[in-house]
């Protein structure tokens, strides 16, 4: 069942609009697409999700939902009752994990019927709270650009509001207790999504890996499926959550590692423009030309080409264009969004046609 | 490419994770990735790490494998399979075994520093020092936490990371105030 939380008076999100993580605004937004903070929390007097039976999970779900309703205008989704396409839309919009859509935890625990929920902050989708994923609560706040501090402050106050109604599992030694012991302590995961086409073209992504290595941060392709880092979108996040305050972790990322990566990428883009101008110009125009003319298009090819067009616009190798519109296409070419746009389920072949058509239409006036 | 875990299905999830400076490449199918907690947003291959840690740190089958949490019924043997705990009490029941495991997963960290649930803190003030101990720990633990923070502060200053140093100073001040307010 999908619907607004009672009394909130708001309608659901528009799946035709772009989301916060693709707004493409804010500090260093030429390289940093978005910043995300996620807090893992569990209730003290209840079994953790992996060890709870269906009835116990339903009880926790109801308790958490009541606490969440006080936080602000939210849309509530009973994920176990939501149709497959809706779940996939929510995953594509980065509002919940693929694991939450499936309902399956590590070790094969759970299944699609297990009671679980998702609350989405309206109207901007900056806040999302998963209930009964691996932990009772996973509070996620996203901000466009490099804004981990803002995201943390927002997550922190939602956390306080929830805690007024709920008693958290907490120990002096291990901090916030989580189902998986690798999340204990602050239970806080910081991540930054980066667009690194310059480093990719110069084969210098290893520079980023080395920078992250120093601080034991993880570097991953943002869209995990298909191949490594589709669309040159990477994500850097902390691996450890115990022994460092939230503020220290935040500074390590936001003031030390991420600025270095931003410098590397900007330098790479300058090299492409100054030392390899003819090749680079040819590349971004070919990408645009393909997007404006192709009749069949896979998700991966679309993302690779959109990445080049975004690079071209930001480096002025291509004429000025609305960067927001290009960012939004990264989302609209995804399977569920494409089907939503068409208003029906599509076969793989139909999707490739619909994707190519969408791209031709949306990019007709670029270049 | 075939999945490196089951060797049957096609690998659709490819990830590189850097842990302790070592880069690990993973090529998994959807099912195996889900089992490893990989794939999807914001998920790190934690369960796999836990499984490895549990095997290497927690030692052989015999000792403690039969240990059971009296509150939720989870056995340590089951935890070794899934890497997931069953309730808050599991942390106390298995503390002796979890301690070294957690220390390794968190690069040597043994104690929490940072946020303490604010509502619980307020409520505990009314309950007196005994209640406060359930959030802040024994005086020995509190002292350990403060000295860990002071060490971090010293190295932040030495490395000229002034923003970090400032936030560490705030944290030490916050804990000092809690000590005085709670005693
Ligand atoms: Zn497999
Ligand atoms: Zn237990």
XYZ file of C-alpha atoms and ligand atoms in Angstrom:
552
model
C 0.000 0.000 0.000
C 1.281 3.401 -0.931
C -0.089 6.607 0.464
C 0.713 9.666 2.442
C 1.148 9.312 6.177
C -2.127 10.112 7.841
C -2.592 13.753 8.619
C 0.443 14.845 6.649
C -1.826 16.132 3.899
C 0.781 15.530 1.206
C 0.663 13.393 -1.874
C 3.296 10.940 -3.026
C 6.467 11.855 -4.876
C 6.463 12.466 -8.581
C 8.415 9.746 -10.288
C 8.691 12.074 -13.268
C 10.963 14.464 -11.412
C 14.646 14.172 -10.624
C 15.700 13.544 -7.052
C 17.981 15.380 -4.647
C 21.001 13.261 -5.497
C 20.804 14.372 -9.118
C 19.922 18.023 -8.531
C 23.548 18.834 -9.329
C 23.798 21.926 -7.178
C 25.886 23.003 -4.246
C 29.540 22.942 -3.354
C 31.850 21.279 -5.890
C 28.848 19.997 -7.819
C 30.967 19.785 -10.986
C 32.512 16.662 -9.421
C 30.428 15.791 -6.346
C 26.923 14.786 -7.316
C 25.643 14.256 -3.788
C 26.458 13.554 -0.148
C 24.707 10.998 2.013
C 24.622 10.154 5.724
C 23.010 6.975 6.972
C 22.432 6.082 10.623
C 21.706 2.520 11.767
C 19.527 2.225 14.880
C 17.772 -0.594 16.745
C 15.196 -0.762 19.511
C 16.421 -1.936 22.915
C 13.579 -4.204 23.963
C 12.980 -5.951 20.654
C 14.717 -8.691 18.763
C 16.844 -7.453 15.881
C 15.362 -8.044 12.442
C 17.350 -11.211 11.576
C 16.163 -13.030 14.731
C 12.557 -11.729 14.810
C 9.556 -13.682 13.567
C 6.895 -12.113 11.386
C 4.710 -11.007 14.271
C 7.627 -9.398 16.073
C 8.657 -7.598 12.913
C 5.113 -6.318 12.402
C 5.118 -4.993 15.956
C 8.394 -3.115 15.447
C 7.112 -1.788 12.130
C 4.026 -0.307 13.793
C 6.089 1.198 16.633
C 8.590 2.786 14.276
C 5.898 4.054 11.929
C 4.210 5.872 14.815
C 7.518 7.490 15.790
C 8.279 8.425 12.171
C 4.902 10.075 11.667
C 5.881 12.726 14.217
C 8.993 13.701 12.312
C 7.334 15.596 9.463
C 5.521 15.213 6.162
C 6.416 11.773 4.914
C 5.103 9.273 2.435
C 4.797 5.806 3.889
C 5.246 2.611 1.871
C 4.493 -0.869 3.205
C 7.283 -2.410 1.180
C 6.024 -6.004 1.621
C 2.745 -5.027 -0.055
C 4.169 -2.727 -2.712
C 4.135 -3.986 -6.301
C 7.463 -4.948 -7.829
C 7.620 -1.949 -10.182
C 7.086 0.483 -7.320
C 9.835 -1.150 -5.296
C 12.174 -0.862 -8.232
C 11.322 2.821 -8.711
C 12.214 3.452 -5.081
C 15.515 1.590 -5.465
C 16.396 3.528 -8.612
C 15.656 6.760 -6.758
C 18.158 5.656 -4.065
C 15.438 5.782 -1.416
C 15.940 2.202 -0.365
C 18.421 -0.612 -0.884
C 17.956 -3.480 -3.277
C 18.168 -5.723 -0.236
C 15.153 -3.945 1.280
C 13.204 -4.372 -1.949
C 13.864 -8.116 -1.832
C 13.444 -8.468 1.909
C 16.290 -10.947 2.054
C 19.120 -10.566 4.542
C 22.502 -12.265 4.723
C 22.404 -15.997 5.276
C 19.142 -16.242 3.338
C 17.121 -14.837 6.263
C 13.703 -13.347 5.482
C 11.797 -13.015 2.241
C 9.570 -10.679 0.260
C 6.596 -11.103 2.619
C 8.374 -9.943 5.771
C 6.825 -6.764 7.231
C 9.008 -3.795 6.394
C 8.510 -0.184 5.506
C 9.910 2.929 3.950
C 9.198 6.535 4.832
C 10.168 9.194 2.317
C 10.445 12.857 3.248
C 8.319 15.052 1.033
C 8.472 16.897 -1.203
C 12.219 16.739 -1.822
C 13.024 13.072 -0.967
C 16.059 14.238 1.012
C 15.090 12.031 3.945
C 14.332 8.329 3.728
C 13.876 5.914 6.615
C 13.933 2.165 6.054
C 12.216 0.109 8.742
C 13.170 -3.549 9.241
C 15.944 -3.690 6.698
C 18.972 -5.276 8.391
C 18.434 -2.935 11.349
C 15.140 -1.719 12.774
C 15.857 1.768 11.480
C 18.115 3.113 8.774
C 17.857 6.880 8.558
C 19.234 8.333 5.339
C 19.696 11.979 4.445
C 20.909 13.088 1.016
C 22.107 16.520 -0.055
C 23.116 17.726 -3.476
C 26.836 18.571 -3.874
C 29.448 18.300 -1.144
C 27.390 18.818 2.007
C 28.104 16.027 4.471
C 27.893 18.432 7.412
C 24.414 19.552 6.468
C 23.336 15.986 5.843
C 24.686 14.901 9.238
C 22.939 17.760 11.048
C 19.640 16.826 9.420
C 20.058 13.110 10.162
C 21.028 13.927 13.744
C 17.857 15.884 14.402
C 15.644 13.202 12.850
C 17.455 10.701 15.060
C 16.721 12.807 18.169
C 13.072 13.138 17.185
C 12.748 9.359 16.750
C 14.506 8.694 20.031
C 11.931 10.775 21.891
C 9.434 8.014 21.115
C 11.728 4.971 20.991
C 14.355 3.456 23.261
C 17.483 2.584 21.313
C 19.794 -0.358 21.875
C 22.997 1.259 23.112
C 26.000 0.151 25.130
C 28.730 2.304 26.645
C 31.405 0.169 25.056
C 30.000 -0.511 21.583
C 27.728 2.518 21.167
C 24.634 2.039 19.011
C 24.094 -1.704 18.720
C 23.456 -3.022 15.223
C 22.545 -6.410 13.799
C 25.916 -6.606 12.080
C 28.810 -5.835 14.451
C 30.659 -3.981 11.717
C 28.174 -1.103 12.022
C 28.397 -0.552 15.797
C 29.637 2.635 17.417
C 28.163 5.687 15.751
C 26.267 3.493 13.300
C 27.026 6.283 10.846
C 27.926 5.734 7.220
C 29.027 8.782 5.216
C 29.214 8.587 1.479
C 29.862 10.903 -1.392
C 28.878 10.226 -4.987
C 31.427 11.497 -7.482
C 31.379 11.918 -11.239
C 34.915 11.175 -12.435
C 34.918 11.029 -16.258
C 38.230 12.914 -16.503
C 40.146 10.462 -14.348
C 38.466 7.586 -16.150
C 39.495 8.857 -19.586
C 43.073 9.337 -18.411
C 43.022 5.907 -16.687
C 43.847 7.536 -13.358
C 41.070 6.159 -11.173
C 43.787 4.378 -9.184
C 44.812 7.771 -7.828
C 41.429 7.939 -6.120
C 41.779 4.438 -4.764
C 45.168 5.281 -3.273
C 43.847 8.474 -1.678
C 40.973 6.565 -0.133
C 43.249 3.733 0.965
C 45.126 5.986 3.367
C 41.975 6.466 5.397
C 40.493 2.999 4.832
C 37.565 4.320 2.868
C 35.799 2.200 0.272
C 35.601 3.213 -3.397
C 32.858 1.558 -5.402
C 31.013 1.988 -8.632
C 27.778 3.732 -7.795
C 25.595 1.628 -10.038
C 26.753 -1.796 -8.979
C 25.218 -3.795 -11.774
C 26.412 -4.363 -15.306
C 30.024 -3.356 -14.982
C 32.296 -1.410 -12.723
C 31.262 2.232 -12.265
C 28.721 2.666 -15.045
C 28.544 6.292 -16.125
C 31.815 7.052 -14.263
C 29.853 7.491 -11.061
C 31.819 6.434 -7.993
C 31.001 6.340 -4.334
C 33.435 6.833 -1.462
C 32.341 5.828 2.023
C 33.783 5.058 5.452
C 34.406 1.443 6.421
C 34.680 1.770 10.184
C 32.114 3.228 12.557
C 33.677 2.641 15.987
C 36.233 4.755 17.842
C 35.826 8.007 15.944
C 33.228 10.685 16.540
C 30.817 11.570 13.761
C 32.519 14.959 13.427
C 35.998 13.475 13.089
C 34.844 11.043 10.422
C 33.119 13.847 8.592
C 36.225 16.033 8.611
C 38.416 13.196 7.417
C 36.219 12.823 4.365
C 35.057 16.325 3.678
C 38.263 18.213 4.446
C 40.941 15.703 3.552
C 40.054 12.983 1.069
C 37.272 14.398 -1.027
C 39.010 17.731 -1.791
C 42.002 15.755 -3.044
C 39.827 13.686 -5.342
C 38.078 16.825 -6.586
C 41.470 18.369 -7.398
C 42.564 15.246 -9.292
C 39.386 15.229 -11.365
C 39.510 18.941 -12.155
C 43.146 18.602 -13.135
C 42.293 15.660 -15.402
C 39.553 17.701 -17.066
C 42.034 20.562 -17.655
C 44.501 18.127 -19.236
C 41.759 16.825 -21.543
C 40.823 20.335 -22.624
C 44.313 21.825 -22.910
C 46.506 18.954 -24.070
C 44.054 16.676 -25.858
C 41.528 19.142 -27.135
C 40.877 17.601 -30.573
C 40.414 14.057 -29.252
C 38.292 15.169 -26.324
C 36.073 17.398 -28.460
C 35.590 14.572 -30.918
C 34.628 12.209 -28.106
C 32.008 14.389 -26.459
C 30.448 15.347 -29.811
C 30.278 11.699 -30.851
C 28.569 10.885 -27.563
C 26.035 13.654 -28.073
C 25.529 12.652 -31.700
C 24.791 9.059 -30.727
C 22.340 10.096 -28.011
C 20.568 12.423 -30.427
C 20.301 9.869 -33.209
C 20.296 6.302 -31.898
C 17.163 4.201 -32.276
C 18.071 1.502 -29.745
C 19.899 2.167 -26.501
C 20.918 0.034 -23.500
C 21.077 1.513 -19.994
C 24.820 1.112 -19.809
C 25.531 2.738 -23.145
C 23.197 5.599 -22.270
C 25.010 6.202 -18.997
C 28.451 6.087 -20.593
C 27.386 8.593 -23.238
C 25.565 10.848 -20.774
C 28.734 10.879 -18.687
C 30.710 12.184 -21.687
C 28.066 14.780 -22.509
C 28.072 15.984 -18.904
C 31.862 16.250 -19.101
C 31.594 18.114 -22.420
C 29.151 20.672 -21.065
C 31.135 21.246 -17.846
C 34.410 21.718 -19.736
C 32.752 23.894 -22.393
C 33.858 21.546 -25.148
C 30.129 21.362 -25.869
C 27.891 24.433 -25.996
C 26.206 25.417 -22.717
C 23.283 23.223 -21.693
C 21.161 22.692 -18.608
C 23.276 20.368 -16.458
C 20.264 19.495 -14.304
C 18.482 18.106 -17.314
C 21.463 15.929 -18.178
C 21.767 14.709 -14.569
C 18.086 13.787 -14.516
C 18.557 11.586 -17.579
C 20.896 9.325 -15.581
C 17.757 8.393 -13.622
C 15.137 8.447 -16.383
C 16.998 5.904 -18.534
C 16.751 3.314 -15.719
C 14.355 0.434 -16.307
C 11.554 1.175 -13.839
C 11.528 4.887 -14.598
C 11.325 4.192 -18.291
C 8.365 1.850 -17.766
C 6.692 4.383 -15.519
C 7.119 7.009 -18.220
C 5.539 4.689 -20.783
C 2.764 3.739 -18.386
C 3.183 0.020 -18.979
C 5.571 -2.868 -18.672
C 8.041 -3.088 -21.510
C 10.059 -5.933 -22.985
C 13.798 -5.462 -23.154
C 13.581 -4.529 -26.816
C 10.777 -2.040 -26.168
C 12.833 -0.504 -23.393
C 15.774 0.029 -25.688
C 13.516 1.766 -28.175
C 11.786 3.869 -25.524
C 15.140 4.838 -23.989
C 16.530 5.980 -27.339
C 13.372 7.969 -28.048
C 13.449 9.663 -24.655
C 17.088 10.651 -25.102
C 16.515 12.000 -28.628
C 13.636 14.131 -27.411
C 15.279 15.444 -24.271
C 18.600 16.244 -25.912
C 17.276 17.624 -29.202
C 18.144 21.219 -28.293
C 21.641 20.528 -26.948
C 24.713 21.347 -29.064
C 31.889 -13.720 -16.602
C 30.696 -16.360 -14.139
C 30.044 -15.591 -10.473
C 33.199 -16.182 -8.439
C 31.150 -17.472 -5.508
C 28.821 -20.109 -6.988
C 30.502 -20.397 -10.388
C 27.071 -20.980 -11.956
C 25.177 -17.808 -12.642
C 26.423 -14.820 -14.608
C 28.278 -12.226 -12.506
C 26.399 -8.946 -12.747
C 27.774 -7.177 -9.689
C 31.371 -6.054 -9.826
C 32.875 -4.197 -6.950
C 36.221 -3.132 -5.704
C 36.586 -2.664 -1.996
C 39.674 -1.394 -0.269
C 40.241 -2.780 3.179
C 43.363 -1.999 5.147
C 44.996 -0.813 1.962
C 44.243 -4.000 0.065
C 42.048 -3.762 -2.980
C 39.678 -6.685 -3.425
C 37.817 -7.324 -6.682
C 34.461 -9.080 -6.488
C 32.447 -10.490 -9.348
C 29.173 -11.922 -8.101
C 25.719 -12.914 -9.294
C 22.662 -11.197 -7.785
C 21.948 -14.026 -5.351
C 25.461 -14.387 -4.009
C 25.823 -10.603 -3.837
C 22.655 -10.378 -1.765
C 23.995 -13.081 0.533
C 27.218 -11.120 0.953
C 25.260 -7.935 1.595
C 26.646 -6.497 -1.639
C 24.789 -4.791 -4.396
C 22.217 -2.112 -3.961
C 22.896 1.191 -2.411
C 25.194 1.853 0.458
C 25.934 -1.731 1.245
C 29.402 -2.917 1.988
C 30.484 -6.544 1.905
C 30.323 -6.640 5.667
C 28.894 -10.070 6.177
C 31.651 -11.583 4.199
C 34.207 -9.714 6.270
C 32.490 -10.785 9.449
C 32.513 -14.386 8.364
C 36.236 -14.139 7.711
C 36.863 -12.375 10.991
C 34.794 -14.804 12.951
C 36.685 -17.726 11.480
C 40.131 -16.260 11.991
C 39.668 -14.500 15.330
C 37.055 -16.483 17.171
C 39.053 -19.648 16.752
C 37.951 -23.221 16.325
C 34.481 -24.732 16.453
C 34.595 -26.167 19.957
C 35.003 -23.259 22.321
C 31.858 -21.199 22.663
C 30.089 -22.535 19.592
C 27.305 -23.771 21.871
C 26.990 -20.386 23.582
C 23.364 -19.192 23.355
C 21.772 -15.807 24.019
C 19.135 -16.385 26.705
C 17.035 -13.459 25.486
C 16.671 -14.184 21.764
C 17.946 -17.747 21.504
C 20.665 -17.031 18.950
C 23.595 -19.435 19.128
C 27.151 -18.341 18.457
C 27.341 -21.051 15.818
C 24.435 -19.428 13.960
C 26.055 -16.000 14.247
C 29.137 -17.443 12.595
C 27.002 -18.411 9.601
C 25.156 -15.139 9.112
C 27.368 -12.488 10.734
C 24.195 -11.041 12.248
C 23.244 -10.756 15.914
C 19.759 -11.294 17.336
C 19.266 -8.672 20.021
C 20.993 -6.133 22.258
C 21.753 -8.838 24.850
C 23.732 -10.847 22.300
C 26.441 -8.203 22.647
C 26.738 -9.032 26.361
C 26.394 -12.786 25.974
C 29.061 -12.973 23.268
C 31.089 -9.977 24.452
C 34.285 -11.916 25.051
C 34.242 -13.277 21.513
C 32.863 -10.175 19.824
C 35.407 -7.825 21.415
C 38.436 -8.898 19.341
C 36.293 -9.328 16.236
C 34.905 -5.814 16.470
C 38.340 -4.434 17.237
C 39.648 -5.917 14.017
C 36.717 -4.817 11.900
C 37.161 -1.269 13.177
C 40.926 -1.016 12.844
C 41.820 -1.398 16.480
C 39.023 0.674 17.990
C 37.646 -0.827 21.195
C 35.270 1.809 22.536
C 32.548 4.021 21.213
C 33.080 7.764 21.104
C 30.589 10.219 19.681
C 26.869 10.542 19.959
C 25.034 9.236 23.013
C 21.226 9.020 22.717
C 20.120 12.436 23.973
C 16.685 11.387 25.195
C 18.107 8.495 27.217
C 20.728 10.834 28.643
C 18.027 13.245 29.814
C 16.004 10.433 31.322
C 19.073 8.963 33.054
C 19.954 12.242 34.739
C 16.747 11.928 36.687
C 17.642 8.362 37.606
C 20.969 9.339 39.171
C 24.530 8.064 38.663
C 23.550 4.406 38.407
C 21.379 5.048 35.392
C 24.061 7.210 33.822
C 26.488 4.326 34.044
C 24.342 2.308 31.623
C 25.051 4.952 28.974
C 28.578 6.051 29.835
C 30.011 2.911 31.369
C 32.049 2.383 34.514
C 34.513 5.020 35.690
C 37.308 2.915 34.184
C 35.579 2.852 30.809
C 34.946 6.591 30.952
C 38.604 7.204 31.720
C 39.651 4.985 28.813
C 37.347 6.867 26.478
C 38.764 10.215 27.563
C 42.336 9.100 27.126
C 41.556 7.695 23.666
C 40.110 11.084 22.717
C 43.126 12.914 24.136
C 45.435 10.698 22.057
C 43.374 11.451 18.934
C 43.509 15.152 19.785
C 47.292 15.096 20.129
C 47.763 13.433 16.753
C 45.237 15.744 15.071
C 47.179 18.744 16.387
C 50.487 17.210 15.300
C 49.084 16.639 11.793
C 47.703 20.190 11.750
C 44.150 18.946 11.276
C 42.663 21.841 13.180
C 39.010 21.229 12.357
C 39.330 17.700 13.702
C 41.196 18.932 16.754
C 38.448 21.456 17.476
C 35.717 18.834 17.275
C 37.729 16.494 19.514
C 38.100 19.273 22.069
C 34.322 19.756 21.964
C 33.804 16.049 22.503
C 36.162 15.984 25.523
C 34.413 19.036 26.974
C 31.018 17.372 26.452
C 32.138 14.260 28.337
C 33.661 16.341 31.137
C 30.370 18.141 31.543
C 28.470 14.860 31.648
C 30.793 13.644 34.395
C 30.141 16.695 36.510
C 26.423 16.815 35.738
C 25.927 13.135 36.404
C 28.021 12.685 39.543
Zn 26.708 -16.743 -7.487
Zn 20.244 -12.165 21.632
